[in-house]
PDB file of C-alpha atoms and ligand atoms in Angstrom:
ATOM      1  CA  MET A   1      12.878  20.941  18.974  1.00 95.00           C
ATOM      2  CA  GLN A   2       9.677  22.663  17.662  1.00 96.00           C
ATOM      3  CA  VAL A   3       7.738  20.994  14.692  1.00 98.00           C
ATOM      4  CA  THR A   4       4.747  22.598  12.725  1.00 98.00           C
ATOM      5  CA  LEU A   5       2.329  20.204  11.407  1.00 98.00           C
ATOM      6  CA  LYS A   6       0.136  21.307   8.483  1.00 98.00           C
ATOM      7  CA  ILE A   7      -2.671  18.809   8.380  1.00 98.00           C
ATOM      8  CA  PHE A   8      -5.624  18.255   5.687  1.00 98.00           C
ATOM      9  CA  ARG A   9      -8.947  18.489   7.470  1.00 98.00           C
ATOM     10  CA  TYR A  10     -12.209  17.713   6.022  1.00 98.00           C
ATOM     11  CA  ASN A  11     -15.441  16.682   8.047  1.00 97.00           C
ATOM     12  CA  PRO A  12     -18.227  16.046   5.393  1.00 95.00           C
ATOM     13  CA  GLU A  13     -20.829  16.613   8.273  1.00 94.00           C
ATOM     14  CA  VAL A  14     -20.037  20.363   8.469  1.00 94.00           C
ATOM     15  CA  ASP A  15     -17.566  21.128   5.639  1.00 95.00           C
ATOM     16  CA  THR A  16     -18.196  21.995   2.036  1.00 94.00           C
ATOM     17  CA  THR A  17     -14.618  21.694   1.153  1.00 96.00           C
ATOM     18  CA  PHE A  18     -11.276  20.704   2.641  1.00 97.00           C
ATOM     19  CA  HIS A  19      -8.924  23.056   4.339  1.00 98.00           C
ATOM     20  CA  TYR A  20      -5.558  22.801   6.348  1.00 98.00           C
ATOM     21  CA  GLU A  21      -4.903  23.331  10.024  1.00 98.00           C
ATOM     22  CA  SER A  22      -1.567  24.066  11.477  1.00 98.00           C
ATOM     23  CA  TYR A  23      -0.301  22.789  14.826  1.00 98.00           C
ATOM     24  CA  VAL A  24       2.782  23.681  16.555  1.00 97.00           C
ATOM     25  CA  ILE A  25       4.397  20.971  18.762  1.00 97.00           C
ATOM     26  CA  GLU A  26       7.228  22.224  21.101  1.00 95.00           C
ATOM     27  CA  ASN A  27       9.571  19.677  22.561  1.00 93.00           C
ATOM     28  CA  ALA A  28       9.344  17.141  19.789  1.00 96.00           C
ATOM     29  CA  GLN A  29      12.291  14.784  19.334  1.00 96.00           C
ATOM     30  CA  GLU A  30      14.020  14.086  15.982  1.00 96.00           C
ATOM     31  CA  THR A  31      13.203  10.334  16.752  1.00 97.00           C
ATOM     32  CA  ASP A  32       9.566  11.072  16.989  1.00 97.00           C
ATOM     33  CA  ARG A  33       7.588   9.329  14.245  1.00 98.00           C
ATOM     34  CA  VAL A  34       4.829  11.228  12.431  1.00 98.00           C
ATOM     35  CA  LEU A  35       2.333   9.029  13.923  1.00 98.00           C
ATOM     36  CA  ASP A  36       3.461  10.057  17.394  1.00 97.00           C
ATOM     37  CA  LEU A  37       2.880  13.769  16.367  1.00 98.00           C
ATOM     38  CA  LEU A  38      -0.635  12.885  15.024  1.00 98.00           C
ATOM     39  CA  GLU A  39      -1.393  11.122  18.424  1.00 98.00           C
ATOM     40  CA  HIS A  40      -0.179  14.260  20.280  1.00 97.00           C
ATOM     41  CA  VAL A  41      -2.487  16.585  18.251  1.00 98.00           C
ATOM     42  CA  LYS A  42      -5.334  14.238  18.700  1.00 98.00           C
ATOM     43  CA  GLY A  43      -4.704  14.134  22.532  1.00 97.00           C
ATOM     44  CA  TYR A  44      -3.843  17.785  23.144  1.00 96.00           C
ATOM     45  CA  ASN A  45      -5.183  19.866  20.330  1.00 96.00           C
ATOM     46  CA  ASP A  46      -8.256  18.510  18.666  1.00 96.00           C
ATOM     47  CA  GLY A  47      -9.775  15.152  19.614  1.00 97.00           C
ATOM     48  CA  THR A  48     -11.815  15.071  16.454  1.00 97.00           C
ATOM     49  CA  LEU A  49      -8.620  14.620  14.199  1.00 98.00           C
ATOM     50  CA  SER A  50      -9.296  11.314  12.335  1.00 98.00           C
ATOM     51  CA  PHE A  51      -6.595   9.007  10.986  1.00 98.00           C
ATOM     52  CA  ARG A  52      -6.218   5.295  10.726  1.00 98.00           C
ATOM     53  CA  ARG A  53      -3.424   3.186  12.777  1.00 97.00           C
ATOM     54  CA  SER A  54      -3.155  -0.074  14.325  1.00 97.00           C
ATOM     55  CA  CYS A  55       0.241  -1.682  14.925  1.00 97.00           C
ATOM     56  CA  ALA A  56       2.204   1.397  14.889  1.00 96.00           C
ATOM     57  CA  HIS A  57       5.258  -0.676  13.951  1.00 96.00           C
ATOM     58  CA  GLY A  58       5.100  -0.943  10.058  1.00 96.00           C
ATOM     59  CA  VAL A  59       3.095  -4.259   9.964  1.00 97.00           C
ATOM     60  CA  CYS A  60      -0.516  -3.559   9.443  1.00 97.00           C
ATOM     61  CA  GLY A  61      -0.433  -1.153   6.640  1.00 97.00           C
ATOM     62  CA  SER A  62      -3.303   1.141   8.034  1.00 98.00           C
ATOM     63  CA  ASP A  63      -1.308   4.536   8.424  1.00 98.00           C
ATOM     64  CA  ALA A  64      -0.067   5.072   4.862  1.00 98.00           C
ATOM     65  CA  LEU A  65      -0.275   8.971   4.255  1.00 98.00           C
ATOM     66  CA  ARG A  66       1.044  11.505   2.050  1.00 98.00           C
ATOM     67  CA  ILE A  67       3.801  13.252   4.087  1.00 98.00           C
ATOM     68  CA  ASN A  68       5.306  16.163   2.527  1.00 98.00           C
ATOM     69  CA  GLY A  69       4.035  15.004  -0.724  1.00 97.00           C
ATOM     70  CA  ARG A  70       5.374  11.497  -0.570  1.00 97.00           C
ATOM     71  CA  ASN A  71       3.461   8.366   0.395  1.00 98.00           C
ATOM     72  CA  MET A  72       4.848   6.897   3.582  1.00 97.00           C
ATOM     73  CA  LEU A  73       3.636   5.046   6.744  1.00 98.00           C
ATOM     74  CA  ALA A  74       3.334   7.690   9.386  1.00 98.00           C
ATOM     75  CA  CYS A  75       4.593   5.039  11.883  1.00 98.00           C
ATOM     76  CA  LYS A  76       7.867   4.684  10.051  1.00 97.00           C
ATOM     77  CA  ALA A  77       8.401   8.306   9.160  1.00 97.00           C
ATOM     78  CA  LEU A  78      10.772   9.970  11.581  1.00 98.00           C
ATOM     79  CA  VAL A  79      10.964  13.833  12.131  1.00 97.00           C
ATOM     80  CA  ARG A  80      14.769  13.676  11.348  1.00 97.00           C
ATOM     81  CA  ASP A  81      13.922  12.403   7.744  1.00 96.00           C
ATOM     82  CA  VAL A  82      10.997  14.575   6.896  1.00 97.00           C
ATOM     83  CA  GLY A  83      11.936  17.883   8.623  1.00 96.00           C
ATOM     84  CA  GLU A  84      10.474  20.374  11.231  1.00 97.00           C
ATOM     85  CA  LYS A  85       7.636  21.600   8.676  1.00 98.00           C
ATOM     86  CA  ILE A  86       5.438  18.579   7.860  1.00 98.00           C
ATOM     87  CA  THR A  87       2.518  18.617   5.473  1.00 98.00           C
ATOM     88  CA  ILE A  88       0.217  15.665   6.115  1.00 98.00           C
ATOM     89  CA  GLU A  89      -2.495  14.676   3.562  1.00 98.00           C
ATOM     90  CA  PRO A  90      -4.650  11.557   2.664  1.00 98.00           C
ATOM     91  CA  LEU A  91      -3.802   9.381  -0.137  1.00 98.00           C
ATOM     92  CA  LEU A  92      -4.477  10.488  -3.532  1.00 97.00           C
ATOM     93  CA  GLY A  93      -7.071   8.763  -5.763  1.00 95.00           C
ATOM     94  CA  LEU A  94      -9.287   7.472  -3.073  1.00 96.00           C
ATOM     95  CA  LYS A  95     -12.363   9.461  -1.718  1.00 96.00           C
ATOM     96  CA  VAL A  96     -11.724  11.153   1.627  1.00 97.00           C
ATOM     97  CA  VAL A  97     -14.094   9.973   4.292  1.00 98.00           C
ATOM     98  CA  LYS A  98     -12.823  12.302   6.980  1.00 98.00           C
ATOM     99  CA  ASP A  99      -9.695  14.241   7.481  1.00 98.00           C
ATOM    100  CA  LEU A 100      -6.847  11.634   6.771  1.00 98.00           C
ATOM    101  CA  ILE A 101      -9.219   8.696   6.251  1.00 98.00           C
ATOM    102  CA  VAL A 102      -9.851   7.574   2.687  1.00 98.00           C
ATOM    103  CA  ASP A 103     -12.452   4.929   1.607  1.00 98.00           C
ATOM    104  CA  MET A 104     -10.254   1.880   0.783  1.00 97.00           C
ATOM    105  CA  GLU A 105     -13.160  -0.145  -0.660  1.00 97.00           C
ATOM    106  CA  PRO A 106     -12.137   0.546  -4.333  1.00 95.00           C
ATOM    107  CA  PHE A 107      -8.585  -0.523  -3.627  1.00 96.00           C
ATOM    108  CA  PHE A 108      -9.584  -3.769  -1.969  1.00 96.00           C
ATOM    109  CA  ASP A 109     -12.132  -4.497  -4.718  1.00 95.00           C
ATOM    110  CA  ASN A 110      -9.365  -4.158  -7.200  1.00 95.00           C
ATOM    111  CA  TYR A 111      -7.104  -6.317  -5.104  1.00 96.00           C
ATOM    112  CA  LYS A 112      -9.768  -9.222  -4.625  1.00 97.00           C
ATOM    113  CA  LYS A 113     -10.063  -9.386  -8.609  1.00 97.00           C
ATOM    114  CA  VAL A 114      -6.722 -11.210  -8.923  1.00 97.00           C
ATOM    115  CA  LEU A 115      -7.814 -13.919  -6.702  1.00 97.00           C
ATOM    116  CA  PRO A 116      -5.084 -13.170  -3.919  1.00 97.00           C
ATOM    117  CA  TRP A 117      -5.196 -16.524  -2.178  1.00 97.00           C
ATOM    118  CA  PHE A 118      -3.608 -20.022  -2.632  1.00 96.00           C
ATOM    119  CA  ILE A 119      -5.599 -22.121  -5.151  1.00 96.00           C
ATOM    120  CA  ASN A 120      -4.711 -25.945  -5.285  1.00 95.00           C
ATOM    121  CA  ASP A 121      -7.742 -28.396  -5.548  1.00 92.00           C
ATOM    122  CA  SER A 122      -5.429 -31.478  -6.195  1.00 91.00           C
ATOM    123  CA  PRO A 123      -5.165 -34.080  -3.366  1.00 89.00           C
ATOM    124  CA  LEU A 124      -2.291 -33.822  -0.986  1.00 88.00           C
ATOM    125  CA  PRO A 125       0.439 -36.319  -1.683  1.00 84.00           C
ATOM    126  CA  ALA A 126      -0.556 -39.936  -0.485  1.00 85.00           C
ATOM    127  CA  ASP A 127       2.176 -40.058   2.106  1.00 85.00           C
ATOM    128  CA  GLY A 128       0.362 -37.294   4.056  1.00 81.00           C
ATOM    129  CA  ARG A 129       3.288 -34.738   3.481  1.00 86.00           C
ATOM    130  CA  GLU A 130       2.623 -31.175   2.583  1.00 88.00           C
ATOM    131  CA  ARG A 131       3.270 -29.868  -0.853  1.00 91.00           C
ATOM    132  CA  LEU A 132       7.014 -29.589  -1.343  1.00 90.00           C
ATOM    133  CA  GLN A 133       8.918 -26.762  -2.827  1.00 93.00           C
ATOM    134  CA  SER A 134      12.552 -26.153  -3.376  1.00 95.00           C
ATOM    135  CA  PRO A 135      14.219 -22.993  -1.896  1.00 97.00           C
ATOM    136  CA  GLU A 136      14.752 -21.832  -5.423  1.00 97.00           C
ATOM    137  CA  GLN A 137      11.067 -22.171  -6.042  1.00 96.00           C
ATOM    138  CA  ARG A 138      10.073 -20.295  -2.852  1.00 96.00           C
ATOM    139  CA  ALA A 139      12.638 -17.701  -3.543  1.00 97.00           C
ATOM    140  CA  ARG A 140      10.912 -16.907  -6.986  1.00 96.00           C
ATOM    141  CA  PHE A 141       8.098 -15.016  -5.310  1.00 97.00           C
ATOM    142  CA  ASP A 142       9.662 -14.163  -1.784  1.00 97.00           C
ATOM    143  CA  ASP A 143       9.723 -10.391  -2.556  1.00 98.00           C
ATOM    144  CA  THR A 144       5.995 -10.059  -3.145  1.00 98.00           C
ATOM    145  CA  THR A 145       5.076 -12.096   0.004  1.00 98.00           C
ATOM    146  CA  LYS A 146       6.169  -8.884   1.879  1.00 98.00           C
ATOM    147  CA  CYS A 147       3.145  -6.792   0.936  1.00 98.00           C
ATOM    148  CA  ILE A 148       1.221  -5.442   3.960  1.00 98.00           C
ATOM    149  CA  MET A 149      -1.644  -3.994   1.710  1.00 97.00           C
ATOM    150  CA  CYS A 150      -1.052  -0.289   2.694  1.00 98.00           C
ATOM    151  CA  ALA A 151      -2.074   1.058  -0.720  1.00 98.00           C
ATOM    152  CA  ALA A 152       0.905   3.256  -0.773  1.00 98.00           C
ATOM    153  CA  CYS A 153       1.964   2.290  -4.329  1.00 98.00           C
ATOM    154  CA  THR A 154      -1.301   2.070  -5.949  1.00 98.00           C
ATOM    155  CA  THR A 155      -2.159   5.748  -4.760  1.00 98.00           C
ATOM    156  CA  SER A 156       1.119   7.093  -6.041  1.00 98.00           C
ATOM    157  CA  CYS A 157       0.589   5.663  -9.574  1.00 98.00           C
ATOM    158  CA  PRO A 158      -0.365   8.136 -12.349  1.00 97.00           C
ATOM    159  CA  SER A 159      -2.319   5.413 -14.117  1.00 96.00           C
ATOM    160  CA  PHE A 160      -4.449   4.796 -11.148  1.00 96.00           C
ATOM    161  CA  TRP A 161      -5.050   8.513 -10.711  1.00 95.00           C
ATOM    162  CA  ALA A 162      -6.214   8.736 -14.183  1.00 93.00           C
ATOM    163  CA  SER A 163      -8.510   5.852 -13.884  1.00 88.00           C
ATOM    164  CA  ASP A 164      -9.371   3.920 -10.688  1.00 76.00           C
ATOM    165  CA  ASP A 165     -10.472   0.834 -12.652  1.00 86.00           C
ATOM    166  CA  TYR A 166      -6.782   0.187 -13.187  1.00 95.00           C
ATOM    167  CA  LEU A 167      -6.063  -2.927 -10.852  1.00 97.00           C
ATOM    168  CA  GLY A 168      -3.079  -1.135  -9.532  1.00 97.00           C
ATOM    169  CA  PRO A 169       0.430  -2.346  -8.490  1.00 98.00           C
ATOM    170  CA  ALA A 170      -0.717  -3.599  -5.111  1.00 98.00           C
ATOM    171  CA  ALA A 171      -3.035  -6.009  -7.053  1.00 98.00           C
ATOM    172  CA  LEU A 172      -0.393  -6.836  -9.370  1.00 98.00           C
ATOM    173  CA  VAL A 173       1.921  -7.567  -6.516  1.00 98.00           C
ATOM    174  CA  ALA A 174      -0.595  -9.996  -5.180  1.00 98.00           C
ATOM    175  CA  ALA A 175      -0.915 -11.713  -8.446  1.00 98.00           C
ATOM    176  CA  HIS A 176       2.870 -12.146  -8.886  1.00 98.00           C
ATOM    177  CA  ARG A 177       2.949 -13.788  -5.338  1.00 98.00           C
ATOM    178  CA  PHE A 178       0.596 -16.481  -6.518  1.00 97.00           C
ATOM    179  CA  VAL A 179       1.231 -16.773 -10.257  1.00 97.00           C
ATOM    180  CA  PHE A 180       5.047 -17.683  -9.595  1.00 97.00           C
ATOM    181  CA  ASP A 181       4.163 -20.105  -6.641  1.00 97.00           C
ATOM    182  CA  SER A 182       4.939 -23.475  -7.923  1.00 95.00           C
ATOM    183  CA  ARG A 183       2.294 -25.059  -5.658  1.00 95.00           C
ATOM    184  CA  ASP A 184      -0.440 -22.894  -7.138  1.00 96.00           C
ATOM    185  CA  GLU A 185      -2.727 -24.032  -9.773  1.00 95.00           C
ATOM    186  CA  ALA A 186      -4.437 -20.921 -10.733  1.00 96.00           C
ATOM    187  CA  ALA A 187      -1.741 -19.139 -12.604  1.00 95.00           C
ATOM    188  CA  ALA A 188      -3.429 -19.263 -16.057  1.00 95.00           C
ATOM    189  CA  GLU A 189      -6.733 -17.895 -14.731  1.00 96.00           C
ATOM    190  CA  ARG A 190      -4.878 -14.946 -12.927  1.00 97.00           C
ATOM    191  CA  MET A 191      -2.773 -14.194 -16.018  1.00 96.00           C
ATOM    192  CA  GLU A 192      -5.941 -13.993 -17.926  1.00 96.00           C
ATOM    193  CA  ILE A 193      -7.367 -11.499 -15.341  1.00 97.00           C
ATOM    194  CA  VAL A 194      -4.146  -9.256 -15.270  1.00 97.00           C
ATOM    195  CA  SER A 195      -4.031  -9.202 -19.134  1.00 96.00           C
ATOM    196  CA  GLU A 196      -7.430  -7.582 -19.469  1.00 92.00           C
ATOM    197  CA  THR A 197      -7.389  -3.849 -20.304  1.00 88.00           C
ATOM    198  CA  SER A 198      -7.734  -2.801 -16.764  1.00 94.00           C
ATOM    199  CA  GLY A 199      -4.523  -4.777 -15.953  1.00 95.00           C
ATOM    200  CA  LEU A 200      -0.860  -4.915 -17.023  1.00 97.00           C
ATOM    201  CA  ALA A 201      -1.239  -2.687 -20.037  1.00 95.00           C
ATOM    202  CA  ARG A 202      -2.016   0.316 -17.921  1.00 95.00           C
ATOM    203  CA  CYS A 203       1.463   0.287 -16.284  1.00 97.00           C
ATOM    204  CA  HIS A 204       3.705   2.628 -17.994  1.00 96.00           C
ATOM    205  CA  THR A 205       6.787   1.845 -15.810  1.00 96.00           C
ATOM    206  CA  ALA A 206       6.483   5.309 -13.961  1.00 96.00           C
ATOM    207  CA  PHE A 207       8.349   3.741 -10.936  1.00 97.00           C
ATOM    208  CA  ASN A 208       6.314   5.743  -8.341  1.00 97.00           C
ATOM    209  CA  CYS A 209       5.055   2.642  -6.777  1.00 98.00           C
ATOM    210  CA  THR A 210       8.441   1.231  -5.979  1.00 98.00           C
ATOM    211  CA  MET A 211       9.633   4.331  -4.732  1.00 97.00           C
ATOM    212  CA  ALA A 212       6.644   4.505  -2.329  1.00 97.00           C
ATOM    213  CA  CYS A 213       6.530   0.978  -1.038  1.00 98.00           C
ATOM    214  CA  PRO A 214       7.505   0.949   2.766  1.00 97.00           C
ATOM    215  CA  ARG A 215       8.502  -2.593   2.275  1.00 97.00           C
ATOM    216  CA  GLU A 216      10.858  -2.052  -0.477  1.00 97.00           C
ATOM    217  CA  ILE A 217       9.259  -4.491  -2.822  1.00 98.00           C
ATOM    218  CA  GLN A 218      10.650  -4.206  -6.332  1.00 98.00           C
ATOM    219  CA  ILE A 219       7.155  -3.663  -7.612  1.00 98.00           C
ATOM    220  CA  THR A 220       7.935  -2.303 -11.109  1.00 98.00           C
ATOM    221  CA  LYS A 221      10.193  -5.382 -11.674  1.00 98.00           C
ATOM    222  CA  ALA A 222       7.581  -7.833 -10.363  1.00 98.00           C
ATOM    223  CA  ILE A 223       5.023  -6.205 -12.848  1.00 98.00           C
ATOM    224  CA  GLY A 224       7.645  -6.528 -15.599  1.00 97.00           C
ATOM    225  CA  GLU A 225       7.930 -10.342 -14.922  1.00 97.00           C
ATOM    226  CA  LEU A 226       4.059 -10.580 -15.251  1.00 97.00           C
ATOM    227  CA  LYS A 227       4.244  -8.606 -18.507  1.00 97.00           C
ATOM    228  CA  MET A 228       7.083 -10.931 -19.673  1.00 95.00           C
ATOM    229  CA  ALA A 229       5.010 -13.998 -18.751  1.00 94.00           C
ATOM    230  CA  THR A 230       2.157 -12.737 -20.898  1.00 92.00           C
ATOM    231  CA  ILE A 231       4.671 -12.876 -23.912  1.00 88.00           C
ATOM    232  CA  THR A 232       6.365 -16.210 -23.101  1.00 87.00           C
ATOM    233  CA  GLY A 233       3.486 -18.094 -21.501  1.00 76.00           C
ATOM    234  CA  ARG A 234       5.981 -19.148 -18.823  1.00 75.00           C
ATOM    235  CA  VAL A 235       5.239 -18.572 -15.127  1.00 75.00           C
ATOM    236  CA  GLU A 236       8.378 -20.449 -13.637  1.00 77.00           C
TER     237      GLU A 236
HETATM  238 FE1  SF4 B 301       2.022  -1.265   0.244  1.00 70.24          FE
HETATM  239 FE2  SF4 B 301       4.233  -2.184  -0.981  1.00 70.24          FE
HETATM  240 FE3  SF4 B 301       2.072  -3.773  -0.673  1.00 70.24          FE
HETATM  241 FE4  SF4 B 301       1.977  -1.705  -2.293  1.00 70.24          FE
HETATM  242  S1  SF4 B 301       3.322  -3.498  -2.540  1.00 70.24           S
HETATM  243  S2  SF4 B 301       0.363  -2.088  -0.922  1.00 70.24           S
HETATM  244  S3  SF4 B 301       3.235  -0.118  -1.210  1.00 70.24           S
HETATM  245  S4  SF4 B 301       3.359  -2.964   1.092  1.00 70.24           S
HETATM  246 FE1  F3S B 302       2.132   2.782 -11.834  1.00 70.24          FE
HETATM  247 FE2  F3S B 302       4.191   1.581 -10.927  1.00 70.24          FE
HETATM  248 FE3  F3S B 302       3.578   0.987 -13.322  1.00 70.24          FE
HETATM  249  S1  F3S B 302       3.727   3.755 -10.627  1.00 70.24           S
HETATM  250  S2  F3S B 302       2.638   2.983 -13.975  1.00 70.24           S
HETATM  251  S3  F3S B 302       2.207   0.548 -11.595  1.00 70.24           S
HETATM  252  S4  F3S B 302       5.692   1.184 -12.576  1.00 70.24           S
HETATM  253 FE1  FES B 303       0.455  -0.439  11.329  1.00 70.24          FE
HETATM  254 FE2  FES B 303       1.778   1.963  10.731  1.00 70.24          FE
HETATM  255  S1  FES B 303       0.321   1.667  12.231  1.00 70.24           S
HETATM  256  S2  FES B 303       1.809   0.079   9.582  1.00 70.24           S
END
């Protein structure tokens, strides 16, 4: 089959503004991934086309792009799902560095603010065993452990578009993962951070984040659980 790609192009060294270029690929397969098509264009049409990728298997989170207007991982988007005419653009709300590559620093700066790492300074049990947790306690935050930090959620959120100092759903997912971990001791500190004006209050339950997540994390639900914890003071 024939597939036409319309790709956002911008090279800050020569362009004053962005433009789109179209590429026709003959003999594409309906099982090709959009990432395969981008590799084809880079290999056969224009080696200067710039985009991020690493694992090519939905694990690293580096190739989140806007594909026909929706945030997706290029390595998980199949031609049969997105159609024969495919518009590919960089994520919204982050500065374009070149072509499909955006500056992820503001995203990671917000992410780091919620202390997205395990904190427990208490000594380990005297018998030398690890800190124990019941299956129910582990299940409490299982969904939010699946995040691959692709930014598809945050860059689909209208509140983030309006103000990039909003922590954003990805950072709140990371906060949820540790706040509800029974072994972690910094829940109060994290709840204070997400309760600031740049945090939970900026989420207006738009659900774009949940729709965009390639890991199918129930993001809006997780944010709702954090909001509830600010009211009840309970993080169990
Ligand atoms: Fe990506 Fe989902 Fe993590 Fe957001 S929550 S960064 S969409 S994996
Ligand atoms: Fe944004 Fe998701 Fe809330 S899209 S407004 S963070 S539900
Ligand atoms: Fe790693 Fe797509 S290239 S998630």
